CSV table of C-alpha atoms in Angstrom, one decimal:
chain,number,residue,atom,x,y,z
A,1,UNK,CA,-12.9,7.3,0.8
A,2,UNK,CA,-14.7,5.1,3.6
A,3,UNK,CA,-12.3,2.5,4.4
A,4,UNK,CA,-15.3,0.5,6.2
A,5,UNK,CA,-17.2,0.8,3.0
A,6,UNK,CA,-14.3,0.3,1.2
A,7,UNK,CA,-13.4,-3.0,2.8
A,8,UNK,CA,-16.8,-4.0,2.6
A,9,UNK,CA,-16.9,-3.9,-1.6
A,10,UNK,CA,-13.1,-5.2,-1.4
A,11,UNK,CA,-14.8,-8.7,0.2
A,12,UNK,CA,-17.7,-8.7,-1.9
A,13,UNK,CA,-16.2,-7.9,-5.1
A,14,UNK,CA,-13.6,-11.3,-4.5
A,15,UNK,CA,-16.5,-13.5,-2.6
A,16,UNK,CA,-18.6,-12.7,-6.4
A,17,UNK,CA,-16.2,-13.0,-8.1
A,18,UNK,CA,-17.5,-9.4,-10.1
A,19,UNK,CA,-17.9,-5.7,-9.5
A,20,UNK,CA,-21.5,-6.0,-10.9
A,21,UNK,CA,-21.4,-8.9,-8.6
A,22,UNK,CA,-20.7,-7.0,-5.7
A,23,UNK,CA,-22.5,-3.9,-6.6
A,24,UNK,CA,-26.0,-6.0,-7.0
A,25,UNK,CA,-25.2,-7.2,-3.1
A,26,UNK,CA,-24.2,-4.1,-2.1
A,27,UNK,CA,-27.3,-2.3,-3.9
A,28,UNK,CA,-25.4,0.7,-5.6
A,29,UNK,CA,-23.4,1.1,-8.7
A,30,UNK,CA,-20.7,-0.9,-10.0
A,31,UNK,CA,-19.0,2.3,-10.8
A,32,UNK,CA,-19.1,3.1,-6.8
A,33,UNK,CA,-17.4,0.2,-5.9
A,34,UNK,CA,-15.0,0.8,-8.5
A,35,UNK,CA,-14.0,3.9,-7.0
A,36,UNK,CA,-14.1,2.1,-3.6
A,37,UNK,CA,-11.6,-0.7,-4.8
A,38,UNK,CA,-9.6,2.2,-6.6
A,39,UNK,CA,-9.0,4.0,-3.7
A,40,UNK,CA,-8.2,1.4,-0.9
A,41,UNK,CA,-5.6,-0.4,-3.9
A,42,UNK,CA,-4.5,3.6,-3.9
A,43,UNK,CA,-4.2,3.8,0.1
A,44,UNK,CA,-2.2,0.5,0.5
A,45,UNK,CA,0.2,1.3,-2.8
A,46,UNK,CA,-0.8,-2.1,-4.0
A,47,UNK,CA,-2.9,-4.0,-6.4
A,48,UNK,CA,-5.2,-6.5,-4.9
A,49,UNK,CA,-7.2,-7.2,-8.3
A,50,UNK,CA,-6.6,-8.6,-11.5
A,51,UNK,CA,-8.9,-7.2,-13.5
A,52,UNK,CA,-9.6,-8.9,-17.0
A,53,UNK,CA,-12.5,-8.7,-19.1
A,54,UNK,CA,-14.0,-12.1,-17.9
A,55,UNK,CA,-13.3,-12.1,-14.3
A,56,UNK,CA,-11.7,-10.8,-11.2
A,57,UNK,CA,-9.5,-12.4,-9.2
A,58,UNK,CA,-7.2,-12.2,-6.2
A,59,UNK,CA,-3.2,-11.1,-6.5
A,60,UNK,CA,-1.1,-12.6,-3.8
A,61,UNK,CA,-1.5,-9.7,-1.7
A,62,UNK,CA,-5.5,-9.8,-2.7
A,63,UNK,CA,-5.7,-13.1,-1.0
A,64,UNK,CA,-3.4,-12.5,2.2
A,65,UNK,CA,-5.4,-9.3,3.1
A,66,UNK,CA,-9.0,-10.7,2.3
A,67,UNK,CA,-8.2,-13.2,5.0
A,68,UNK,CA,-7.5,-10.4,8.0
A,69,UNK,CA,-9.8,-8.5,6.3
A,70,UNK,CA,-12.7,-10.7,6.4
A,71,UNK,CA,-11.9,-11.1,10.3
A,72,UNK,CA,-12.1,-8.1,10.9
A,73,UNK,CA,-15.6,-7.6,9.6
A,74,UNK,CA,-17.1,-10.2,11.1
A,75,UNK,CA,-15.6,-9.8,14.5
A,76,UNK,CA,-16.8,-6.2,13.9
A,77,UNK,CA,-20.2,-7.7,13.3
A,78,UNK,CA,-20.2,-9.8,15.5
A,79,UNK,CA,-19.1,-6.8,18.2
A,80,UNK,CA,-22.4,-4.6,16.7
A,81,UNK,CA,-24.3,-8.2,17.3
A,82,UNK,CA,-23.4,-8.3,20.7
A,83,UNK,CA,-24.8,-4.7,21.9
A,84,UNK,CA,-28.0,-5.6,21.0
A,85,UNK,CA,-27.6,-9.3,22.2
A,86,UNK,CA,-26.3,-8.7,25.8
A,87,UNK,CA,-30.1,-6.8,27.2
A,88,UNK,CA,-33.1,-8.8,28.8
A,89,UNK,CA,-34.1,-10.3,25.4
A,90,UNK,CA,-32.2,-12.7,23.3
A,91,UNK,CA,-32.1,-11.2,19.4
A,92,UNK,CA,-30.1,-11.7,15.8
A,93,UNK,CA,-29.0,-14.9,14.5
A,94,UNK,CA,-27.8,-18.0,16.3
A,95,UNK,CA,-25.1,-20.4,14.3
A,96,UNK,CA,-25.5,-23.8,16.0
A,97,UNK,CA,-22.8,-27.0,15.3
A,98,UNK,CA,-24.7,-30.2,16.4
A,99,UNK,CA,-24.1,-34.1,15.7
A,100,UNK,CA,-26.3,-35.5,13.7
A,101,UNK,CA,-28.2,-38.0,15.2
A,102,UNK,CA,-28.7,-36.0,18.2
A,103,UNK,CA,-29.5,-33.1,16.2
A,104,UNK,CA,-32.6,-35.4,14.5
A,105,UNK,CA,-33.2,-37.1,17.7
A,106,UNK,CA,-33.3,-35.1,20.8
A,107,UNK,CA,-33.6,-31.4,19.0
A,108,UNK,CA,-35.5,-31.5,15.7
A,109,UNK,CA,-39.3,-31.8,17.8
A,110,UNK,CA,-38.3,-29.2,20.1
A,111,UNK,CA,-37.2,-26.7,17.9
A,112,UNK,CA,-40.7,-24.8,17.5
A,113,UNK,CA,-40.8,-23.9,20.9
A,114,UNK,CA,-37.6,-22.9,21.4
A,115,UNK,CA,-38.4,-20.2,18.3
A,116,UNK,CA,-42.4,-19.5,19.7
A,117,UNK,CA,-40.3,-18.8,22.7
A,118,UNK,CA,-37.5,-16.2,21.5
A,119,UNK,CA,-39.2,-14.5,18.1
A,120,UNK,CA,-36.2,-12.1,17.7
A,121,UNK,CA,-33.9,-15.1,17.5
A,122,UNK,CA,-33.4,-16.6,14.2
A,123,UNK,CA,-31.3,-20.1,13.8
A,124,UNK,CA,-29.0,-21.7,11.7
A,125,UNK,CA,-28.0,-25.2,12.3
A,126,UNK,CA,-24.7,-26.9,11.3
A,127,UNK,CA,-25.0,-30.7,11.4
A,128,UNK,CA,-22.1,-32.4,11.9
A,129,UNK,CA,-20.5,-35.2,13.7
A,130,UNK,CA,-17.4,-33.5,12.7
A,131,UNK,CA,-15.3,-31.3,15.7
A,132,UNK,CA,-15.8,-27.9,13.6
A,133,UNK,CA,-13.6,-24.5,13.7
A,134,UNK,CA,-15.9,-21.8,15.6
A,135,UNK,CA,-14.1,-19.2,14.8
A,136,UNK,CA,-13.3,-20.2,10.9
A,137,UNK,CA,-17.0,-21.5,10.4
A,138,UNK,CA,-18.6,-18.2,12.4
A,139,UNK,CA,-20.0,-20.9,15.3
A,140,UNK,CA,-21.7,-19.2,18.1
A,141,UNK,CA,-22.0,-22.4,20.1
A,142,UNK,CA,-21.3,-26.2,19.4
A,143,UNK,CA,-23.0,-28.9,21.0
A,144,UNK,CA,-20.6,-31.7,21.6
A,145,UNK,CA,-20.4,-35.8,22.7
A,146,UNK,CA,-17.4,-36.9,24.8
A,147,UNK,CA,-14.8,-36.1,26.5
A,148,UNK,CA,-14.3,-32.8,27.0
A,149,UNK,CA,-11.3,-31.5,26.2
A,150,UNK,CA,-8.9,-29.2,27.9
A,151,UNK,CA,-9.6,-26.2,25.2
A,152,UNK,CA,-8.4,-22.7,26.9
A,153,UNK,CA,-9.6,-20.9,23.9
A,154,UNK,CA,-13.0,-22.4,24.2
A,155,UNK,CA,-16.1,-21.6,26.9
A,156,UNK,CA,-17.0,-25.2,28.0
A,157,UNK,CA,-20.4,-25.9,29.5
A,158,UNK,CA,-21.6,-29.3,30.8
A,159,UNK,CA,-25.5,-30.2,29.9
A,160,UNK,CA,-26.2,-33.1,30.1
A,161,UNK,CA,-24.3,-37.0,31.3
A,162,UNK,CA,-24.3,-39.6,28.5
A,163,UNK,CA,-25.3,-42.6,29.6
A,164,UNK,CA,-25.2,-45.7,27.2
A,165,UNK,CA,-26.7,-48.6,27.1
A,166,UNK,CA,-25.5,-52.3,25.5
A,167,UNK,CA,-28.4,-53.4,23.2
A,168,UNK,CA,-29.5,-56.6,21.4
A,169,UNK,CA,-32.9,-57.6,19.9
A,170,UNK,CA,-34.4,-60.7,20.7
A,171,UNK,CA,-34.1,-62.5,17.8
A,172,UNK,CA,-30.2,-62.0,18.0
A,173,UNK,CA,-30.3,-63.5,21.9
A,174,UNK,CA,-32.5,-66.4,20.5
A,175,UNK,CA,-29.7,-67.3,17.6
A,176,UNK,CA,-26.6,-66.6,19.8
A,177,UNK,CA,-27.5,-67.2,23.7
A,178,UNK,CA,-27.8,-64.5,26.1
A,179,UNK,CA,-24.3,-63.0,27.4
A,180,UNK,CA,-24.4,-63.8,31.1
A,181,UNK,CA,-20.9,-61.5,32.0
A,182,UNK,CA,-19.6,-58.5,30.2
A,183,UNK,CA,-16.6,-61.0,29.2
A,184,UNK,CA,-18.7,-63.2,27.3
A,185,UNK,CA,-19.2,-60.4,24.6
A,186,UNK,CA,-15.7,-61.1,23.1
A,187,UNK,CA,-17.5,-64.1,21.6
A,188,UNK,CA,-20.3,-62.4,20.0
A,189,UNK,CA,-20.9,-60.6,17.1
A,190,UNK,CA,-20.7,-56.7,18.6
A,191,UNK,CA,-21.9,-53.7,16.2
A,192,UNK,CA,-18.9,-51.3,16.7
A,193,UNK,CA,-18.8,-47.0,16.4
A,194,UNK,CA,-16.1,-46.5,14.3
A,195,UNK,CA,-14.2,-44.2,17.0
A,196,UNK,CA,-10.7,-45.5,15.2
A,197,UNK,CA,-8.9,-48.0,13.7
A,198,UNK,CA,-8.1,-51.4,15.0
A,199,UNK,CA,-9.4,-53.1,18.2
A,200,UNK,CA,-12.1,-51.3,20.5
A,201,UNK,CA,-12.7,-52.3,24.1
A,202,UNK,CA,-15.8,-51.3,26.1
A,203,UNK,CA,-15.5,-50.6,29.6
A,204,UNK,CA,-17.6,-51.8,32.4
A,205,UNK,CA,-17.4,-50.1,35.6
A,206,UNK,CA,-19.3,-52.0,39.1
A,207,UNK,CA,-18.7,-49.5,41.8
A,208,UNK,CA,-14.5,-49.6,42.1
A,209,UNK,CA,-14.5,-52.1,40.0
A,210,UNK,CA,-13.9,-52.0,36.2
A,211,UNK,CA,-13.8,-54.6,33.3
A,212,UNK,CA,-12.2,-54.5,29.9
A,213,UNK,CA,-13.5,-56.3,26.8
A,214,UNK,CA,-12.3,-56.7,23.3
A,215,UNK,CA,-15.0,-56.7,21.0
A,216,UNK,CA,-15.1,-57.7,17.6
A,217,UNK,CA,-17.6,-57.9,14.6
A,218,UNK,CA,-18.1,-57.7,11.3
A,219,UNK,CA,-19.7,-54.1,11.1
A,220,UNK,CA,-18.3,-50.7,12.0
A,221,UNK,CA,-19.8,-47.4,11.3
A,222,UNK,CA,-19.5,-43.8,12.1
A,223,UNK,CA,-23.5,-43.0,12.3
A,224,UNK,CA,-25.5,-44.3,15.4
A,225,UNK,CA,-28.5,-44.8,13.4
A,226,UNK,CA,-26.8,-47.0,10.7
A,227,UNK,CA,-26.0,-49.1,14.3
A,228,UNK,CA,-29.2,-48.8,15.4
A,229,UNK,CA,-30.6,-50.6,12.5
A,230,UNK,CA,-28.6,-52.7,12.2
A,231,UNK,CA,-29.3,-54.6,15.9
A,232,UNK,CA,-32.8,-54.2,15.4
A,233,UNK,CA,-32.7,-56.3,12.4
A,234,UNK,CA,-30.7,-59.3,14.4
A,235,UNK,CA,-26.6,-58.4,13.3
A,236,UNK,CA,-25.3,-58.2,17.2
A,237,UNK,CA,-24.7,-56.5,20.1
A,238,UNK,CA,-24.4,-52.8,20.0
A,239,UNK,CA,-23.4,-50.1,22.4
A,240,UNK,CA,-25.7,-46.8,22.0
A,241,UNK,CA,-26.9,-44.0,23.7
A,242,UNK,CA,-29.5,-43.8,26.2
A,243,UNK,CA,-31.6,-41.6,24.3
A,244,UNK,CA,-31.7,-43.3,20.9
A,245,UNK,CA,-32.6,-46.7,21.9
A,246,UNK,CA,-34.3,-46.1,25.1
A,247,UNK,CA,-37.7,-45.9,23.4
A,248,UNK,CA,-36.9,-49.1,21.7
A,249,UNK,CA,-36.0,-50.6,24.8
A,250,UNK,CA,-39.6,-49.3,26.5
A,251,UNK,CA,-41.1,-51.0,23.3
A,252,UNK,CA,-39.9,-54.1,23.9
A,253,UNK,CA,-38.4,-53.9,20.1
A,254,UNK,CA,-34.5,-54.0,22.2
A,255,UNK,CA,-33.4,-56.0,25.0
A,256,UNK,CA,-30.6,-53.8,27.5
A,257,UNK,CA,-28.2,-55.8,28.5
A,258,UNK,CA,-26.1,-55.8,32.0
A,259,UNK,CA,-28.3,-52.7,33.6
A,260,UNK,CA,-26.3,-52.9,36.2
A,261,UNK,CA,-22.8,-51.6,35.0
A,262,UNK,CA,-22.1,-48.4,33.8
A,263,UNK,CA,-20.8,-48.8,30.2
A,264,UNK,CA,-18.5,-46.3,28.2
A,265,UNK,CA,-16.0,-47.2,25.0
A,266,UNK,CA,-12.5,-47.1,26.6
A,267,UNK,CA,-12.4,-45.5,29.7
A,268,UNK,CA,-13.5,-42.0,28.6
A,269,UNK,CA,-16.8,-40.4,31.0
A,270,UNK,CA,-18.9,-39.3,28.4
A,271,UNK,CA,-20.8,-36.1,28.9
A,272,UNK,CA,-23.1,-33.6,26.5
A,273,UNK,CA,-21.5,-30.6,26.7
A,274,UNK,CA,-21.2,-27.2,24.8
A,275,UNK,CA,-18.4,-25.1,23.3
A,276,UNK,CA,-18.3,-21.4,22.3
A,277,UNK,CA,-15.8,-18.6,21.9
A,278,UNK,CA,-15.0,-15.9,25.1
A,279,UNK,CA,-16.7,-13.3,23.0
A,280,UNK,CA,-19.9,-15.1,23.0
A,281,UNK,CA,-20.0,-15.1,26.9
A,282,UNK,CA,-22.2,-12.4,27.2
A,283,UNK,CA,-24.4,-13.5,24.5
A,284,UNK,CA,-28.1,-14.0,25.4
A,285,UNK,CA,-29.1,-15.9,22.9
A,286,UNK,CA,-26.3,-18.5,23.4
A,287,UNK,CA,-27.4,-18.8,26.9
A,288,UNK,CA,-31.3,-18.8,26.2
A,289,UNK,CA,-30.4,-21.7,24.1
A,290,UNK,CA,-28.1,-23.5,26.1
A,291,UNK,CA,-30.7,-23.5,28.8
A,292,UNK,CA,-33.3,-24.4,26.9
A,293,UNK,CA,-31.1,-27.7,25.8
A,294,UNK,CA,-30.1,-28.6,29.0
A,295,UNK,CA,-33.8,-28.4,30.7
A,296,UNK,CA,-34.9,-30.4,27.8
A,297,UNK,CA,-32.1,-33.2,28.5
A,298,UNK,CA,-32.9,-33.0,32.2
A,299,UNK,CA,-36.3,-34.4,31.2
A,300,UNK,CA,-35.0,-36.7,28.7
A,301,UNK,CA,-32.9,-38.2,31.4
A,302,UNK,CA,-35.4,-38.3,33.8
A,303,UNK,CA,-38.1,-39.8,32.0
């Protein structure tokens, strides 16, 4: 028996659901992964199949080894990946977390060139506002917007600040009156990022000096562009980031408010930053896209 091969149809055969299942993936015949499954139940000295005449499924011991097993597989692939990945040339598949604003607004134009520029790299993008499990979701790198974490396990690399701007549109500042001091904000209407529950305080730093505000309002949401449209069409006051309303701002559509602070929600610094696992650290096409992010937010920032 080939226990590789073996474990191989073992995964397929409970992923399908089916031997036939597994033997159309595996492009041979059901009777050979019959034979495979036979002989690594016959190896172990344990059943890990139920077989009945309508489907397959997993004993207890089925289930507890397909998880180490399916581990081990793909750290093996990823280990066969990395050969090929770790020359001059960035190849193979690139499994990319991303929020997804950011994802729409500073990635989704630039992603043609980044494939015109690396053909033997092929992506897959995640999009998520959600902190995802690299290892458990097979994430090669996840782009990230905070604080960064002290993560021991993880690879962290810094691309970019995160600057933010407080935003209002003009018809808003004609209804309420235009805030003169950070403070006055606690008596407007303020769009809020749902971060967490109960009161939020934005922070205004002036050189050593920092104010605190409560804000409060009526609307809180967990997407940036739900925000966004919401101040363009007159609800408030609205704390975003520099590259989704900066164009706005240019347009004339926004007015920025108190340029001269820098502005974060609580007191964390705020940074773009990647994450991946130490065995991606040799990985060329994790770099070749890392560096292609952060020379694209260099410009973003400076433009």
């Amino acid at each position: 028996m080939n226990k590789l091969q073996a474990l191989r149809a073992f995964v397929d055969v409970a992923e399908s659901g089916g031997f036939s299942k597994a033997a159309r993936r595996l492009g041979v015949a059901t009777s050979s992964v019959t034979r495979l499954i036979d002989g690594l139940e016959a190896s172990l000295g344990t059943a890990l199949l139920t077989r009945s005449t309508r489907r397959v499924t997993l004993t207890d011991a089925g289930a507890a080894y397909l998880e180490q097993v399916s581990q081990v597989l793909s750290d093996l692939d990823e280990a066969d990946g990395s050969v090929s990945d770790a020359g001059g040339e960035a190849v193979g598949p690139l499994r990319v977390s991303l929020p997804v604003t950011f994802a729409r607004v500073c990635l989704a134009p630039h992603i043609p060139g980044f494939l015109r520029e690396h053909p033997r790299v092929s992506l897959d993008l995640v999009l998520s506002d959600a902190y995802v499990d690299l290892a458990a979701e097979r994430i090669d790198v996840a782009v990230r917007i905070g604080a960064p974490a002290n993560q021991p396990h993880l690879i962290v690399r810094h691309l970019a600040e995160h600057h933010r701007y407080v935003v209002a549109s003009h018809g808003y500042l004609e209804q309420r009156g235009m805030p003169t001091s950070p403070a006055e904000l606690s008596a407007h209407e303020c769009l809020r990022f749902a971060y967490q529950a109960g009161p939020q305080r934005w922070s205004f730093r002036q050189g050593s000096t920092v104010q605190h505000v409560e804000i409060q309002g009526r609307l809180a949401a967990n997407s940036s562009d739900m925000l966004r449209e919401a101040v363009l069409d007159d609800l408030g006051v609205a704390l975003l980031a520099e590259w989704l309303v900066q164009e706005d701002v240019r347009a004339g559509r926004l007015q920025r408010l108190f340029e001269d602070y820098e502005i974060n929600p609580q007191d964390q610094h705020i940074s773009v930053h990647a994450a991946y696992l130490p065995n991606r650290r040799h990985s060329r096409k994790v770099h070749a896209f890392l560096d292609f992010l952060a020379g694209h937010l260099a410009k973003v920032s400076a433009g």
